[in-house]
CSV table of C-alpha atoms and ligand atoms in Angstrom, one decimal:
chain,number,residue,atom,x,y,z
A,1300,UNK,CA,7.7,6.5,-24.8
A,1301,UNK,CA,4.9,5.6,-22.1
A,1302,UNK,CA,3.6,8.9,-20.2
A,1303,UNK,CA,3.5,8.4,-16.7
A,1304,UNK,CA,2.0,10.2,-13.4
A,1305,UNK,CA,3.4,9.7,-10.2
A,1306,UNK,CA,1.0,10.3,-7.1
A,1307,UNK,CA,2.9,10.5,-3.8
A,1308,UNK,CA,6.4,11.4,-5.5
A,1309,UNK,CA,7.9,12.7,-2.5
A,1310,UNK,CA,7.2,9.3,-0.6
A,1311,UNK,CA,9.2,6.4,-0.4
A,1312,UNK,CA,7.2,4.4,-3.2
A,1313,UNK,CA,7.4,7.7,-5.3
A,1314,UNK,CA,11.2,8.6,-4.8
A,1315,UNK,CA,12.2,4.8,-5.8
A,1316,UNK,CA,9.8,5.4,-8.9
A,1317,UNK,CA,11.6,7.9,-9.7
A,1318,UNK,CA,15.1,6.3,-10.0
A,1319,UNK,CA,13.3,3.6,-12.2
A,1320,UNK,CA,12.3,6.2,-14.7
A,1321,UNK,CA,15.4,8.0,-14.8
A,1322,UNK,CA,17.0,4.4,-15.6
A,1323,UNK,CA,14.6,3.9,-18.3
A,1324,UNK,CA,14.0,5.1,-22.0
A,1325,UNK,CA,10.4,4.0,-22.3
A,1326,UNK,CA,8.9,6.2,-19.7
A,1327,UNK,CA,8.4,9.9,-19.6
A,1328,UNK,CA,6.9,11.4,-16.4
A,1329,UNK,CA,3.8,14.0,-17.3
A,1330,UNK,CA,2.9,15.0,-13.8
A,1331,UNK,CA,4.0,14.4,-10.0
A,1332,UNK,CA,1.7,15.2,-7.2
A,1333,UNK,CA,2.2,15.2,-3.3
A,1334,UNK,CA,0.4,16.2,-0.3
A,1335,UNK,CA,2.3,19.4,1.1
A,1336,UNK,CA,6.4,18.7,0.9
A,1337,UNK,CA,6.4,21.3,-2.6
A,1338,UNK,CA,10.1,22.2,-2.6
A,1339,UNK,CA,11.1,18.4,-2.8
A,1340,UNK,CA,8.6,18.0,-5.6
A,1341,UNK,CA,9.5,21.2,-7.5
A,1342,UNK,CA,12.7,19.7,-7.5
A,1343,UNK,CA,11.5,16.8,-9.0
A,1344,UNK,CA,9.4,18.4,-11.4
A,1345,UNK,CA,13.1,20.2,-12.2
A,1346,UNK,CA,15.3,17.3,-12.6
A,1347,UNK,CA,12.9,15.1,-14.4
A,1348,UNK,CA,11.6,17.9,-16.6
A,1349,UNK,CA,7.9,17.4,-15.6
A,1350,UNK,CA,5.5,19.7,-17.3
A,1351,UNK,CA,2.6,19.4,-14.3
A,1352,UNK,CA,2.3,19.3,-10.4
A,1353,UNK,CA,-0.1,18.8,-8.0
A,1354,UNK,CA,-0.4,19.4,-4.3
A,1355,UNK,CA,-3.2,18.5,-2.0
A,1356,UNK,CA,-2.6,21.0,0.5
A,1357,UNK,CA,-3.8,24.6,-1.5
A,1358,UNK,CA,-0.9,26.8,0.5
A,1359,UNK,CA,2.0,24.2,-0.3
A,1360,UNK,CA,0.4,24.5,-3.9
A,1361,UNK,CA,0.7,28.4,-3.8
A,1362,UNK,CA,4.2,28.4,-2.7
A,1363,UNK,CA,5.2,26.0,-5.3
A,1364,UNK,CA,3.5,28.3,-8.2
A,1365,UNK,CA,5.6,31.1,-7.0
A,1366,UNK,CA,9.0,29.2,-7.2
A,1367,UNK,CA,8.5,27.4,-10.5
A,1368,UNK,CA,7.0,28.1,-13.9
A,1369,UNK,CA,5.0,25.3,-14.6
A,1370,UNK,CA,1.6,24.6,-14.3
A,1371,UNK,CA,0.6,24.0,-10.5
A,1372,UNK,CA,-2.7,22.6,-9.4
A,1373,UNK,CA,-3.8,22.9,-6.3
A,1374,UNK,CA,-5.9,20.8,-3.3
A,1375,UNK,CA,-7.6,17.2,-3.7
A,1376,UNK,CA,-9.3,18.3,-7.0
A,1377,UNK,CA,-6.1,19.3,-8.2
A,1378,UNK,CA,-4.4,16.2,-7.9
A,1379,UNK,CA,-7.8,14.7,-9.8
A,1380,UNK,CA,-7.2,17.1,-12.3
A,1381,UNK,CA,-4.1,16.2,-13.2
A,1382,UNK,CA,-4.8,12.5,-13.7
A,1383,UNK,CA,-7.6,13.6,-15.8
A,1384,UNK,CA,-5.8,16.3,-17.9
A,1385,UNK,CA,-2.3,15.2,-18.3
A,1386,UNK,CA,-2.6,12.8,-21.1
A,1387,UNK,CA,-1.1,9.7,-18.9
A,1388,UNK,CA,-1.0,6.3,-20.2
A,1389,UNK,CA,-0.2,4.8,-17.0
A,1390,UNK,CA,-0.7,6.5,-13.1
A,1391,UNK,CA,1.3,5.1,-10.3
A,1392,UNK,CA,-0.6,5.8,-7.0
A,1393,UNK,CA,1.9,5.7,-4.5
A,1394,UNK,CA,0.1,8.0,-1.9
A,1395,UNK,CA,-0.7,7.1,1.5
A,1396,UNK,CA,-4.0,6.3,3.3
A,1397,UNK,CA,-7.6,6.3,2.2
A,1398,UNK,CA,-6.8,9.9,0.2
A,1399,UNK,CA,-5.4,7.2,-2.6
A,1400,UNK,CA,-9.0,5.9,-3.1
A,1401,UNK,CA,-10.2,9.2,-5.2
A,1402,UNK,CA,-7.5,9.3,-7.6
A,1403,UNK,CA,-7.5,5.2,-8.0
A,1404,UNK,CA,-11.4,6.1,-9.0
A,1405,UNK,CA,-10.3,8.9,-11.9
A,1406,UNK,CA,-7.5,6.9,-13.4
A,1407,UNK,CA,-9.9,3.8,-13.6
A,1408,UNK,CA,-12.7,5.9,-14.7
A,1409,UNK,CA,-10.0,7.6,-17.4
A,1410,UNK,CA,-9.4,4.4,-18.4
A,1411,UNK,CA,-6.0,4.9,-17.3
A,1412,UNK,CA,-4.1,1.7,-16.5
A,1413,UNK,CA,-3.2,1.8,-13.0
A,1414,UNK,CA,0.0,0.6,-11.2
A,1415,UNK,CA,-1.2,0.1,-7.3
A,1416,UNK,CA,0.9,0.8,-4.5
A,1417,UNK,CA,-1.9,2.3,-2.7
A,1418,UNK,CA,-3.5,-0.4,-0.8
A,1419,UNK,CA,-6.0,1.4,1.0
A,1420,UNK,CA,-7.5,1.7,-2.7
A,1421,UNK,CA,-8.5,-1.9,-2.4
A,1422,UNK,CA,-8.9,-2.2,1.6
A,1423,UNK,CA,-11.4,0.6,1.4
A,1424,UNK,CA,-13.1,0.4,-1.8
A,1425,UNK,CA,-12.3,-3.6,-3.2
A,1426,UNK,CA,-15.8,-4.2,-4.3
A,1427,UNK,CA,-16.3,-1.0,-6.3
A,1428,UNK,CA,-12.7,-0.3,-7.4
A,1429,UNK,CA,-12.5,-3.8,-8.7
A,1430,UNK,CA,-16.1,-3.4,-10.5
A,1431,UNK,CA,-15.1,0.2,-11.7
A,1432,UNK,CA,-11.8,-1.5,-13.5
A,1433,UNK,CA,-13.5,-4.2,-15.0
A,1434,UNK,CA,-16.5,-2.0,-16.3
A,1435,UNK,CA,-13.8,0.5,-17.7
A,1436,UNK,CA,-11.4,-2.7,-18.9
A,1437,UNK,CA,-8.6,-1.1,-17.4
A,1438,UNK,CA,-5.9,-3.1,-15.7
A,1439,UNK,CA,-4.5,-2.8,-12.1
A,1440,UNK,CA,-1.2,-3.8,-11.6
A,1441,UNK,CA,0.2,-4.3,-8.3
A,1442,UNK,CA,3.3,-2.5,-6.9
A,1443,UNK,CA,3.2,-4.2,-3.2
A,1444,UNK,CA,6.1,-6.8,-3.4
A,1445,UNK,CA,3.9,-9.7,-2.1
A,1446,UNK,CA,1.2,-9.1,-4.7
A,1447,UNK,CA,3.5,-7.9,-7.6
A,1448,UNK,CA,5.0,-11.4,-6.7
A,1449,UNK,CA,1.3,-13.1,-6.8
A,1450,UNK,CA,0.2,-11.5,-10.0
A,1451,UNK,CA,3.5,-12.8,-11.7
A,1452,UNK,CA,2.8,-16.4,-10.3
A,1453,UNK,CA,-1.1,-16.6,-11.2
A,1454,UNK,CA,-0.2,-15.2,-14.4
A,1455,UNK,CA,2.0,-18.0,-15.1
A,1456,UNK,CA,-0.8,-20.8,-14.4
A,1457,UNK,CA,-4.0,-21.9,-15.7
A,1458,UNK,CA,-7.4,-20.7,-14.7
A,1459,UNK,CA,-8.4,-22.9,-11.7
A,1460,UNK,CA,-5.2,-24.3,-10.7
A,1461,UNK,CA,-4.2,-22.1,-8.1
A,1462,UNK,CA,-5.9,-23.3,-5.1
A,1463,UNK,CA,-4.1,-20.9,-2.2
A,1464,UNK,CA,-2.2,-18.0,-2.1
A,1465,UNK,CA,0.4,-17.6,0.7
A,1466,UNK,CA,1.8,-14.0,1.7
A,1467,UNK,CA,4.7,-13.4,3.5
A,1468,UNK,CA,5.7,-11.4,6.5
A,1469,UNK,CA,9.1,-10.3,7.7
A,1470,UNK,CA,7.2,-10.0,11.3
A,1471,UNK,CA,8.6,-6.7,11.9
A,1472,UNK,CA,10.5,-5.5,14.6
A,1473,UNK,CA,9.0,-7.4,17.5
A,1474,UNK,CA,8.8,-10.6,16.1
A,1475,UNK,CA,9.1,-13.4,18.8
A,1476,UNK,CA,7.9,-11.3,21.6
A,1477,UNK,CA,4.8,-11.5,23.4
A,1478,UNK,CA,4.8,-8.6,25.5
A,1479,UNK,CA,4.6,-5.1,23.5
A,1480,UNK,CA,4.2,-2.8,26.5
A,1481,UNK,CA,6.5,0.1,26.7
A,1482,UNK,CA,7.1,-0.2,22.9
A,1483,UNK,CA,8.3,3.4,21.9
A,1484,UNK,CA,7.8,5.6,18.5
A,1485,UNK,CA,11.7,5.1,17.6
A,1486,UNK,CA,11.5,0.9,18.3
A,1487,UNK,CA,8.5,1.0,16.3
A,1488,UNK,CA,9.8,2.6,13.2
A,1489,UNK,CA,12.8,0.3,13.2
A,1490,UNK,CA,11.8,-2.1,10.7
A,1491,UNK,CA,14.2,-4.9,10.0
A,1492,UNK,CA,14.2,-5.3,6.4
A,1493,UNK,CA,12.3,-2.7,4.2
A,1494,UNK,CA,12.7,0.8,4.3
A,1495,UNK,CA,9.0,2.3,4.1
A,1496,UNK,CA,7.3,5.2,4.8
A,1497,UNK,CA,6.2,6.2,8.8
A,1498,UNK,CA,2.4,4.7,8.4
A,1499,UNK,CA,3.0,1.5,6.4
A,1500,UNK,CA,6.2,1.1,9.2
A,1501,UNK,CA,4.2,0.9,12.2
A,1502,UNK,CA,1.5,-1.2,10.4
A,1503,UNK,CA,4.5,-3.6,9.5
A,1504,UNK,CA,5.0,-3.4,13.7
A,1505,UNK,CA,1.4,-4.4,14.4
A,1506,UNK,CA,0.7,-6.8,11.6
A,1507,UNK,CA,-1.8,-4.5,10.6
A,1508,UNK,CA,-0.2,-4.0,6.9
A,1509,UNK,CA,0.0,-7.9,6.5
A,1510,UNK,CA,-3.7,-7.8,7.4
A,1511,UNK,CA,-4.6,-4.8,4.4
A,1512,UNK,CA,-2.3,-7.1,2.1
A,1513,UNK,CA,-4.8,-10.1,2.5
A,1514,UNK,CA,-7.7,-8.2,1.9
A,1515,UNK,CA,-5.9,-6.5,-1.4
A,1516,UNK,CA,-5.0,-10.0,-2.3
A,1517,UNK,CA,-8.5,-10.9,-1.9
A,1518,UNK,CA,-9.6,-8.3,-4.5
A,1519,UNK,CA,-7.1,-8.7,-6.9
A,1520,UNK,CA,-6.8,-12.4,-7.4
A,1521,UNK,CA,-11.0,-12.9,-6.6
A,1522,UNK,CA,-9.5,-15.2,-3.8
A,1523,UNK,CA,-11.6,-16.2,-0.9
A,1524,UNK,CA,-10.0,-15.5,2.5
A,1525,UNK,CA,-10.0,-19.1,3.7
A,1526,UNK,CA,-7.4,-19.6,0.5
A,1527,UNK,CA,-5.2,-16.7,1.7
A,1528,UNK,CA,-2.3,-17.6,4.2
A,1529,UNK,CA,0.1,-15.6,6.0
A,1530,UNK,CA,3.4,-17.0,7.0
A,1531,UNK,CA,5.9,-15.3,9.1
A,1532,UNK,CA,9.4,-15.0,7.0
A,1533,UNK,CA,11.8,-13.1,8.8
A,1534,UNK,CA,14.6,-12.3,5.7
A,1535,UNK,CA,11.8,-11.1,3.5
A,1536,UNK,CA,13.5,-12.9,0.7
A,1537,UNK,CA,10.3,-15.2,-0.3
A,1538,UNK,CA,7.7,-12.5,-1.2
A,1539,UNK,CA,4.6,-14.9,-1.8
A,1540,UNK,CA,4.0,-18.4,-3.1
A,1541,UNK,CA,1.0,-20.2,-4.6
A,1542,UNK,CA,0.0,-23.9,-3.9
A,1543,UNK,CA,-1.4,-25.4,-7.2
A,1544,UNK,CA,-3.9,-28.1,-7.6
A,1545,UNK,CA,-1.0,-30.7,-8.7
A,1546,UNK,CA,0.7,-30.6,-5.2
A,1547,UNK,CA,3.6,-28.0,-6.6
A,1548,UNK,CA,4.4,-24.7,-4.6
A,1549,UNK,CA,5.6,-22.1,-6.7
A,1550,UNK,CA,7.4,-19.1,-5.0
A,1551,UNK,CA,8.7,-15.6,-5.9
A,1552,UNK,CA,12.4,-14.8,-4.5
A,1553,UNK,CA,14.6,-11.6,-4.6
A,1554,UNK,CA,16.3,-9.4,-2.1
A,1555,UNK,CA,13.7,-6.8,-0.5
A,1556,UNK,CA,14.1,-4.1,-2.7
A,1557,UNK,CA,10.7,-2.0,-4.1
A,1558,UNK,CA,12.5,-1.0,-7.3
A,1559,UNK,CA,11.9,-4.4,-8.7
A,1560,UNK,CA,8.2,-4.6,-8.3
A,1561,UNK,CA,7.7,-0.8,-9.0
A,1562,UNK,CA,9.7,-1.7,-12.5
A,1563,UNK,CA,7.8,-4.6,-13.0
A,1564,UNK,CA,4.4,-2.5,-12.8
A,1565,UNK,CA,5.8,0.3,-15.0
A,1566,UNK,CA,7.3,-2.2,-17.5
A,1567,UNK,CA,4.4,-4.6,-17.7
A,1568,UNK,CA,4.0,-6.5,-20.0
A,1569,UNK,CA,7.9,-6.4,-20.6
A,1570,UNK,CA,10.8,-6.3,-18.2
A,1571,UNK,CA,13.4,-3.5,-17.7
A,1572,UNK,CA,16.8,-4.2,-16.3
A,1573,UNK,CA,17.0,-2.7,-12.5
A,1574,UNK,CA,20.4,-2.8,-11.1
A,1575,UNK,CA,20.2,-5.2,-8.3
A,1576,UNK,CA,22.2,-7.7,-6.9
A,1577,UNK,CA,21.9,-11.1,-8.3
A,1578,UNK,CA,20.2,-13.6,-5.5
A,1579,UNK,CA,22.8,-15.2,-3.7
A,1580,UNK,CA,20.9,-18.1,-1.7
A,1581,UNK,CA,24.2,-19.3,-0.5
A,1582,UNK,CA,25.0,-16.0,1.0
A,1583,UNK,CA,21.6,-15.5,2.8
A,1584,UNK,CA,22.3,-19.2,3.8
A,1585,UNK,CA,18.7,-19.3,5.9
A,1586,UNK,CA,15.2,-19.0,4.9
A,1587,UNK,CA,12.8,-19.7,7.9
A,1588,UNK,CA,9.1,-19.6,8.5
A,1589,UNK,CA,6.7,-19.7,11.2
A,1590,UNK,CA,3.1,-19.1,12.0
A,1591,UNK,CA,1.9,-15.6,13.0
A,1592,UNK,CA,1.0,-14.9,16.5
A,1593,UNK,CA,-2.1,-13.4,16.3
A,1594,UNK,CA,-2.7,-13.0,20.1
A,1595,UNK,CA,0.4,-11.0,20.5
A,1596,UNK,CA,-0.4,-9.0,17.3
A,1597,UNK,CA,-4.5,-8.7,17.1
A,1598,UNK,CA,-4.5,-6.5,14.2
A,1599,UNK,CA,-4.2,-9.6,11.6
A,1600,UNK,CA,-6.9,-11.1,13.1
A,1601,UNK,CA,-9.5,-7.9,13.2
A,1602,UNK,CA,-8.1,-7.2,9.3
A,1603,UNK,CA,-9.2,-11.3,8.4
A,1604,UNK,CA,-12.7,-10.6,10.5
A,1605,UNK,CA,-13.0,-7.4,9.0
A,1606,UNK,CA,-12.3,-8.8,5.3
A,1607,UNK,CA,-14.7,-11.7,6.0
A,1608,UNK,CA,-17.4,-9.2,7.3
A,1609,UNK,CA,-16.9,-7.5,3.7
A,1610,UNK,CA,-18.9,-4.0,3.0
A,1611,UNK,CA,-17.8,-1.2,4.7
A,1612,UNK,CA,-15.9,-3.2,7.5
A,1613,UNK,CA,-12.4,-3.0,5.7
A,1614,UNK,CA,-13.0,1.0,5.5
A,1615,UNK,CA,-13.9,1.3,9.3
A,1616,UNK,CA,-10.6,-0.9,9.9
A,1617,UNK,CA,-8.5,1.6,7.5
A,1618,UNK,CA,-9.9,4.7,8.6
A,1619,UNK,CA,-9.6,3.6,12.9
A,1620,UNK,CA,-6.0,2.3,12.1
A,1621,UNK,CA,-5.0,5.8,10.3
A,1622,UNK,CA,-6.2,8.0,13.3
A,1623,UNK,CA,-4.6,5.4,15.9
A,1624,UNK,CA,-1.3,5.0,14.1
A,1625,UNK,CA,-1.3,8.8,13.8
A,1626,UNK,CA,-2.2,9.0,17.6
A,1627,UNK,CA,0.9,6.6,18.3
A,1628,UNK,CA,3.3,8.5,16.2
A,1629,UNK,CA,2.1,11.7,18.0
A,1630,UNK,CA,2.9,10.1,21.5
A,1631,UNK,CA,-0.8,10.3,22.1
A,1632,UNK,CA,-1.4,6.5,22.7
A,1633,UNK,CA,0.8,3.2,23.8
A,1634,UNK,CA,1.6,0.9,20.9
A,1635,UNK,CA,-0.8,-1.9,22.2
A,1636,UNK,CA,-4.0,0.7,22.2
A,1637,UNK,CA,-3.6,1.0,18.0
A,1638,UNK,CA,-5.2,-2.8,18.2
A,1639,UNK,CA,-7.7,-1.5,20.6
A,1640,UNK,CA,-8.7,1.6,19.2
A,1641,UNK,CA,-9.2,-0.4,15.8
A,1642,UNK,CA,-11.2,-3.1,17.6
A,1643,UNK,CA,-13.8,-0.7,19.7
A,1644,UNK,CA,-14.3,1.3,16.2
A,1645,UNK,CA,-15.1,-1.7,14.3
A,1646,UNK,CA,-17.6,-2.8,16.9
A,1647,UNK,CA,-19.3,0.3,17.3
A,1648,UNK,CA,-19.5,0.6,13.2
A,1649,UNK,CA,-21.1,-2.6,12.1
A,1650,UNK,CA,-20.6,-3.2,8.2
A,1651,UNK,CA,-23.1,-2.5,5.9
A,1652,UNK,CA,-23.0,-3.0,1.8
A,1653,UNK,CA,-21.9,0.5,0.3
A,1654,UNK,CA,-23.9,1.1,-2.7
A,1655,UNK,CA,-21.8,4.0,-3.7
A,1656,UNK,CA,-18.2,5.7,-3.6
A,1657,UNK,CA,-19.8,8.5,-1.5
A,1658,UNK,CA,-21.0,5.7,1.0
A,1659,UNK,CA,-17.5,5.2,1.6
A,1660,UNK,CA,-16.5,8.5,2.3
A,1661,UNK,CA,-19.1,8.9,4.8
A,1662,UNK,CA,-18.3,5.8,7.1
A,1663,UNK,CA,-14.4,6.7,6.4
A,1664,UNK,CA,-15.5,10.1,8.1
A,1665,UNK,CA,-17.8,8.3,10.7
A,1666,UNK,CA,-15.0,5.6,11.9
A,1667,UNK,CA,-12.2,8.5,12.0
A,1668,UNK,CA,-14.4,10.6,14.5
A,1669,UNK,CA,-15.4,7.4,16.5
A,1670,UNK,CA,-11.6,6.4,16.5
A,1671,UNK,CA,-10.7,10.1,18.0
A,1672,UNK,CA,-13.6,9.9,20.3
A,1673,UNK,CA,-12.0,6.6,21.7
A,1674,UNK,CA,-8.7,7.8,21.7
A,1675,UNK,CA,-10.1,11.5,23.4
A,1676,UNK,CA,-12.1,9.5,26.2
A,1677,UNK,CA,-9.2,7.0,26.9
A,1678,UNK,CA,-6.3,9.7,27.8
A,1679,UNK,CA,-3.9,7.2,27.8
A,1680,UNK,CA,-0.5,8.6,27.9
A,1681,UNK,CA,2.1,6.2,26.3
B,2177,LIG,N1,7.1,2.0,0.9
B,2177,LIG,C1,7.1,0.9,0.6
B,2177,LIG,O1,8.0,0.4,0.6
B,2177,LIG,C2,5.7,0.4,0.5
B,2177,LIG,C3,5.3,-1.1,0.1
B,2177,LIG,C4,4.4,-1.2,-0.4
B,2177,LIG,C5,3.3,-0.9,-0.4
B,2177,LIG,N2,3.2,0.9,0.0
B,2177,LIG,C6,2.1,1.7,0.3
B,2177,LIG,O2,2.5,2.4,-0.8
B,2177,LIG,C7,2.1,3.8,-0.3
B,2177,LIG,C8,2.8,5.0,-0.1
B,2177,LIG,O3,3.7,4.3,0.8
B,2177,LIG,P1,5.1,5.1,1.2
B,2177,LIG,O4,5.9,4.2,2.3
B,2177,LIG,O5,5.5,5.7,-0.1
B,2177,LIG,O6,4.5,6.8,2.2
B,2177,LIG,P2,5.0,7.8,2.3
B,2177,LIG,O7,6.6,7.3,2.1
B,2177,LIG,O8,4.8,8.2,4.0
B,2177,LIG,O9,4.5,8.8,1.2
B,2177,LIG,C9,3.2,8.9,1.1
B,2177,LIG,C10,3.3,10.1,0.0
B,2177,LIG,O10,2.1,10.4,-0.3
B,2177,LIG,C11,1.4,12.0,-0.4
B,2177,LIG,N3,0.2,12.2,0.1
B,2177,LIG,C12,0.0,12.2,1.4
B,2177,LIG,N4,-1.3,12.9,1.4
B,2177,LIG,C13,-1.5,13.1,0.1
B,2177,LIG,C14,-2.6,13.8,-0.8
B,2177,LIG,N5,-3.9,14.0,0.3
B,2177,LIG,N6,-2.7,13.9,-1.9
B,2177,LIG,C15,-1.7,13.6,-2.4
B,2177,LIG,N7,-0.7,13.0,-2.3
B,2177,LIG,C16,-0.5,12.8,-0.9
B,2177,LIG,C17,2.7,12.2,0.4
B,2177,LIG,O11,3.1,13.4,0.2
B,2177,LIG,P3,3.8,14.5,1.1
B,2177,LIG,O12,4.9,13.9,1.7
B,2177,LIG,O13,4.3,15.7,0.6
B,2177,LIG,O14,2.7,15.5,1.8
B,2177,LIG,C18,4.0,11.4,0.1
B,2177,LIG,O15,4.4,11.6,-1.3
B,2177,LIG,C19,0.9,3.3,0.7
B,2177,LIG,O16,-0.2,2.8,0.7
B,2177,LIG,C20,1.8,2.3,1.5
B,2177,LIG,O17,1.1,0.8,2.1
B,2177,LIG,C21,4.7,1.2,0.3
């Protein structure tokens, strides 16, 4: 039995991870954490016989303590304590946002294997996170479907033979459009192929998510940005490709279902049965590919530039995007202002090399502040 802690248990990744666990005889959950949805978290703990939970929101933790007899930890500190004290062999980080970085650091510091869905950990802290994983000899197994695909493709080849990585992008709900003014919250939340949490769904609509994934791939596989490509593939059947030195290209295919990469990460190096339909290419009939349109979707360009600038630039990119996406979802800025806020925040805070994680927290806070000021000053209505 592998003992597992799931962070972000009440979210899209967390719920699907619990489905994978329910079907497994090899995994037992020893801890669950979430932000504030305590009733759902307590239900999950009861259903899966989990002894301990943590809620980042202290009031939610207090309410959970009243309702449930198990161990309840409170606050961001409580989430960290859960990881360090639960005796886990594996942590699945399915939290959203840069709040996921702290728990990633704790898991790696404790030498607990990390199944990583929280891409922000690598976007914000890539160099320091990968250095920490190396120093503690702790494996990071990607959960993002494209990176799970790349992980499997790259592992199968001898070192030095993979020349390029290709990430596929569905293109989101606005693929093919060249004018995004007037886009509503509902339009942007209607993702054509993946059912995900709110923030990543908006990031998929702006293509920022694909930009984050380029940065994630750079850190996971040590590949320079000039050897990472993005291709739009609306069917989301091909998850990623690698081009090899002998002219061969290898691809990873499957229906878009996050339970597959989640199961892979939780079972690695084995594979477990997952009840998904076998891919029927004749039924899919058509797989199409196109260049991304970085003029209509500037976030992909901004992410590449921030990744190439390195240092604190990706941290600023993420922080500004979190604030801008939240403002868009709250009806305070139009869709097209997300990229503008991110670009202007990046211009205001040039990249420096962070010496320590503390430097990243400071830059994250500064970038959020700057992005909020920009939004307030603009005073734009959607
Ligand atoms: N969804 C997907 O298919 C998918 C695919 C690939 C990668 N990812 C990545 O996986 C991560 C999670 O995405 P998601 O779509 O599952 O998000 P989501 O549905 O919005 O869920 C986010 C989870 O994080 C929890 N959370 C928020 N702040 C927290 C904090 N400070 N401490 C502890 N938990 C906190 C939330 O708890 P409460 O709701 O209780 O507040 C919730 O359980 C993101 O980094 C995303 O980019 C997701």
